[in-house]
XYZ file of C-alpha atoms in Angstrom:
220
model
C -2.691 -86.418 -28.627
C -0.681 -89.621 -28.871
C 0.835 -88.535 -32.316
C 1.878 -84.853 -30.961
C 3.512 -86.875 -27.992
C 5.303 -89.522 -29.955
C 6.221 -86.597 -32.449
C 7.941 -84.163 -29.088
C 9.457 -87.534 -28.047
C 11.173 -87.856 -31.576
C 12.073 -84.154 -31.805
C 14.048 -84.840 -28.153
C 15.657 -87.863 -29.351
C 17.257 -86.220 -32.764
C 18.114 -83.052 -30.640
C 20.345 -85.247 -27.926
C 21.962 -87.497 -30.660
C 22.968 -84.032 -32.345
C 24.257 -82.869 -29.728
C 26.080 -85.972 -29.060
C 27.625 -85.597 -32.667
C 28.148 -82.175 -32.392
C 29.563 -81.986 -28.570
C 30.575 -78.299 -28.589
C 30.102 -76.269 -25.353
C 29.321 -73.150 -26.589
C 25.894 -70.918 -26.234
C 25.518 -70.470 -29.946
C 22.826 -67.781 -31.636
C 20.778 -69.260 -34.518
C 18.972 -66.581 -35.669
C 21.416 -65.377 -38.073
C 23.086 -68.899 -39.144
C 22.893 -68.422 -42.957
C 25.471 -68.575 -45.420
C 27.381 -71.166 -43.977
C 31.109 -71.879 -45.480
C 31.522 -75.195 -43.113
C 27.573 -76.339 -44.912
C 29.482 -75.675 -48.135
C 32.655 -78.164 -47.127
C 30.216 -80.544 -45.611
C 28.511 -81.139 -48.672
C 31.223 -81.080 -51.167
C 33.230 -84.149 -49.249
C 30.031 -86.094 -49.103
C 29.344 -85.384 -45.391
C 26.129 -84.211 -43.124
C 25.929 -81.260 -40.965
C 24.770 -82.198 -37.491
C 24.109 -78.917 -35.539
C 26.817 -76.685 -35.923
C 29.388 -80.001 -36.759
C 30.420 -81.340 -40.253
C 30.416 -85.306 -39.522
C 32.011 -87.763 -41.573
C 32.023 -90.842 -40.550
C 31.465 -90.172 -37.009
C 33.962 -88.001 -37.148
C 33.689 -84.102 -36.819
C 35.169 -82.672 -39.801
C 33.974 -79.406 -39.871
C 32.345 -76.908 -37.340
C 30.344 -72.982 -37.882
C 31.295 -71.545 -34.263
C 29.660 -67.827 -35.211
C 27.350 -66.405 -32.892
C 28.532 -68.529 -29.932
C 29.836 -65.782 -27.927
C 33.379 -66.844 -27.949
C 36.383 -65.266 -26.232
C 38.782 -68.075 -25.814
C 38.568 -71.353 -27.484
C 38.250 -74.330 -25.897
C 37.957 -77.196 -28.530
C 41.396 -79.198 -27.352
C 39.347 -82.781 -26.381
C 40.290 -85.173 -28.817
C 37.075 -85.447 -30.623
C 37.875 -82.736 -32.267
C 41.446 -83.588 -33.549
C 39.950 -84.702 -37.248
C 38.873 -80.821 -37.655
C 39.506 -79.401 -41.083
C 37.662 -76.231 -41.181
C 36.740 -74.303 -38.888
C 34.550 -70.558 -39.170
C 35.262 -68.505 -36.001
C 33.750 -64.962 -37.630
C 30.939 -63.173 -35.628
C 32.378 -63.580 -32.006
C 33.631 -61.488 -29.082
C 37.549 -62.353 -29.845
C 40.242 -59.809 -29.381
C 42.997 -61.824 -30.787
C 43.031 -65.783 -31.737
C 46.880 -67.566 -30.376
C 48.360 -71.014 -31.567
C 47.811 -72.279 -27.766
C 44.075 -72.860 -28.793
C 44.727 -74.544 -31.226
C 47.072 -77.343 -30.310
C 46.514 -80.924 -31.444
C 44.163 -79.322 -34.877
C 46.875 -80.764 -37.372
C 44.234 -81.335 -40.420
C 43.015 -78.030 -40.152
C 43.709 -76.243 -43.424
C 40.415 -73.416 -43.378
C 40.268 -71.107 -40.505
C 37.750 -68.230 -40.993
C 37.907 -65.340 -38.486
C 36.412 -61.949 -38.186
C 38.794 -58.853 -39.939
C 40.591 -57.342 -37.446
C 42.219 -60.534 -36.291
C 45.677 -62.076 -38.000
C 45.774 -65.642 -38.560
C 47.620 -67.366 -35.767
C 51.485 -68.090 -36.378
C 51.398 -65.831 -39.207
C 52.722 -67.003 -42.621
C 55.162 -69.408 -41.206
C 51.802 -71.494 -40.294
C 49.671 -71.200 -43.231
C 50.376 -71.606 -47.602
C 48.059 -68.292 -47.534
C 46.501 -65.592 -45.005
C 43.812 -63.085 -46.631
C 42.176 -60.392 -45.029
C 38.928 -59.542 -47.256
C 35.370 -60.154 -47.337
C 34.822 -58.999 -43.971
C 37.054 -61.271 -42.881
C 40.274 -63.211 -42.138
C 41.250 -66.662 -43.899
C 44.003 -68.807 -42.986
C 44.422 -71.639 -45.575
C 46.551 -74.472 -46.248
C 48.181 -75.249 -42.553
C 51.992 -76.018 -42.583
C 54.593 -77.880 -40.912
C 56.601 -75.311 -39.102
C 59.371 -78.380 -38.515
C 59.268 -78.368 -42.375
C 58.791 -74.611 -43.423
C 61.281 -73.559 -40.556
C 63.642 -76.289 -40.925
C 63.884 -76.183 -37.178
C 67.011 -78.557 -35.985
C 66.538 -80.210 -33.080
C 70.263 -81.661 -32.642
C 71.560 -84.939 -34.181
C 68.711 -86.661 -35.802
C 68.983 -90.024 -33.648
C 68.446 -87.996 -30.240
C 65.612 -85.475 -31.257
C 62.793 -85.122 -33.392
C 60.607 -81.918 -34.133
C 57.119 -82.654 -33.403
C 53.900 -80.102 -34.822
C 51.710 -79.566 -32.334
C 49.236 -77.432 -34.550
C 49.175 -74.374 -36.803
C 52.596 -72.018 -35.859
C 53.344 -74.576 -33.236
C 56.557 -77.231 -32.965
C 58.561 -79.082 -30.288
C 61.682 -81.008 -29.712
C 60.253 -84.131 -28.363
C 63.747 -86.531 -27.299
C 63.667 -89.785 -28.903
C 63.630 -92.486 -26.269
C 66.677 -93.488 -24.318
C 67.691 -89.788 -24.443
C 66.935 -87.004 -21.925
C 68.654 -83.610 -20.589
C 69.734 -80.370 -22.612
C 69.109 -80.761 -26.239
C 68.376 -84.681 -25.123
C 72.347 -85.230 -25.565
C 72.524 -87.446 -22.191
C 71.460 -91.067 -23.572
C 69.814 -93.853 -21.022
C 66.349 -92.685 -18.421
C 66.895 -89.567 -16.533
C 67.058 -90.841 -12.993
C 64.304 -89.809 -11.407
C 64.842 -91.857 -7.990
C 68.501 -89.573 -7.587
C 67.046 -86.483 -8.765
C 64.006 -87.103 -5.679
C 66.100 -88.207 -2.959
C 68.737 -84.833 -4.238
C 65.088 -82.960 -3.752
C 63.305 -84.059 -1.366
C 65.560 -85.248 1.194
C 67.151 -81.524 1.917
C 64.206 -79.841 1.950
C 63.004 -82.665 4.889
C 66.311 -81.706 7.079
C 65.860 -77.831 6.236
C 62.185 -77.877 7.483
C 62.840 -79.755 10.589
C 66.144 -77.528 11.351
C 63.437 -74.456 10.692
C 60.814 -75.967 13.143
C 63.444 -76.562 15.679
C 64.812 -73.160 15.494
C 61.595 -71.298 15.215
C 60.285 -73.875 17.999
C 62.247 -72.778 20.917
C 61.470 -68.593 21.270
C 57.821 -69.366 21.678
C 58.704 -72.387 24.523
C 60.956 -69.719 26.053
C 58.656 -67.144 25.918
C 55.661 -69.604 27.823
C 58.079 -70.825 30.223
C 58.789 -67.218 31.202
C-alpha cells in the first residue's frame, strides 16, 4: 500500500514539473500523438521532450500543438520566444495570421494543416510547401532584409522584425513624430494640457448649458 502511494505521489510530481516545462494552455488529445516531427527535432539537437514541449536547456525549443483544439493561438508570453519549430496540423484553424505570431523570431519550421498558407507568404519564409497533407513554412526571414523596407535616414529610424511577415519602424531615441524626423522627447506635458484642458472647459460649458432647462422646468 505504501509503495502504490509513494509511486501516485511520484507520478503527480513528474506530471506538475512537466507541465511547468511545458506551460501551454491548451486542452490537447493524446490518443493519436504519434509520428511526431517536433520528437524528431528534439532529439536531433540533443534535447528532451517534456509533454508536448522540446526543452533545451530550460528553454522550450520546440512544441507538437495537434489535437489541442486550436482556433487562435495564444503562445505570445515570453517563455516561448526561444521557439524553433512549431507543428500546428490537426486543429480547428480557418486561417493562421502573423499577429499570432509576434515576438517567434527563431522560428524557422511551422507545420500546419493543407488548406492553410503560411503566414506572410514568401516574403516571410526561404520556402512554403503544400504536400503531405500539409503546409510547411521553413527558413523564417527578415522582412527588413528581404523587403529592404526604408525607414528614413538611418540615424532617426530603424526597422525592427517583430516575427515571421512582420516589421516596424521603431524611432531611434531622441527622435519622435512623422517618419521620427522631429529630434529631442515629444512633449508629452504640452500635448496633455493642449488635451485635456479643452475638453475640462467644454464639459463644464455642456453641464452649464444642459443644467439650466431642467432647473427651469422644476422651478415652473
Amino acid at each position: 500500500m505504501f509503495t502504490l502511494l509513494l509511486s501516485l505521489l511520484s507520478f503527480s510530481l513528474y506530471s506538475v514539473s512537466a507541465q511547468e516545462d511545458c506551460p501551454i494552455q491548451y486542452s490537447c488529445n493524446n490518443t493519436n500523438f504519434n509520428e511526431s516531427l517536433v520528437e524528431n527535432y528534439c532529439k536531433n539537437h540533443d534535447s528532451n521532450m517534456s509533454g508536448r514541449c522540446c526543452i533545451s536547456n530550460e528553454t522550450v525549443i520546440g512544441m507538437d500543438l495537434r489535437y489541442c483544439n486550436i482556433k487562435t493561438l495564444n503562445i505570445s508570453q515570453p517563455v516561448f520566444e526561444q521557439v524553433e519549430i512549431l507543428d500546428l496540423r490537426e486543429n480547428d484553424y480557418e486561417k493562421l495570421t502573423s499577429d499570432e505570431l509576434i515576438n517567434l523570431l527563431k522560428l524557422n519550421y511551422l507545420y500546419l494543416p493543407q488548406h492553410i498558407p503560411c503566414p506572410g507568404g514568401h516574403i516571410a519564409w526561404n520556402i512554403t510547401e503544400n504536400d503531405h497533407n500539409m503546409t510547411s513554412c521553413m527558413g523564417q526571414l527578415n522582412p527588413c532584409v528581404s523587403l529592404n523596407i526604408s525607414c528614413g535616414e538611418e540615424e532617426d529610424a530603424k526597422c525592427h522584425h517583430l516575427g515571421p511577415g512582420t516589421a516596424k519602424c521603431i524611432c531611434s531615441p531622441g527622435h519622435f513624430g512623422y517618419k521620427c524626423l522631429n529630434e529631442g522627447e515629444f512633449p508629452v506635458a504640452i500635448f496633455s494640457s493642449s488635451v485635456v484642458f479643452p475638453a475640462i472647459v467644454l464639459s463644464i460649458a455642456l453641464w452649464f448649458i444642459q443644467g439650466r432647462d431642467p432647473y427651469k422646468l422644476r422651478a415652473i
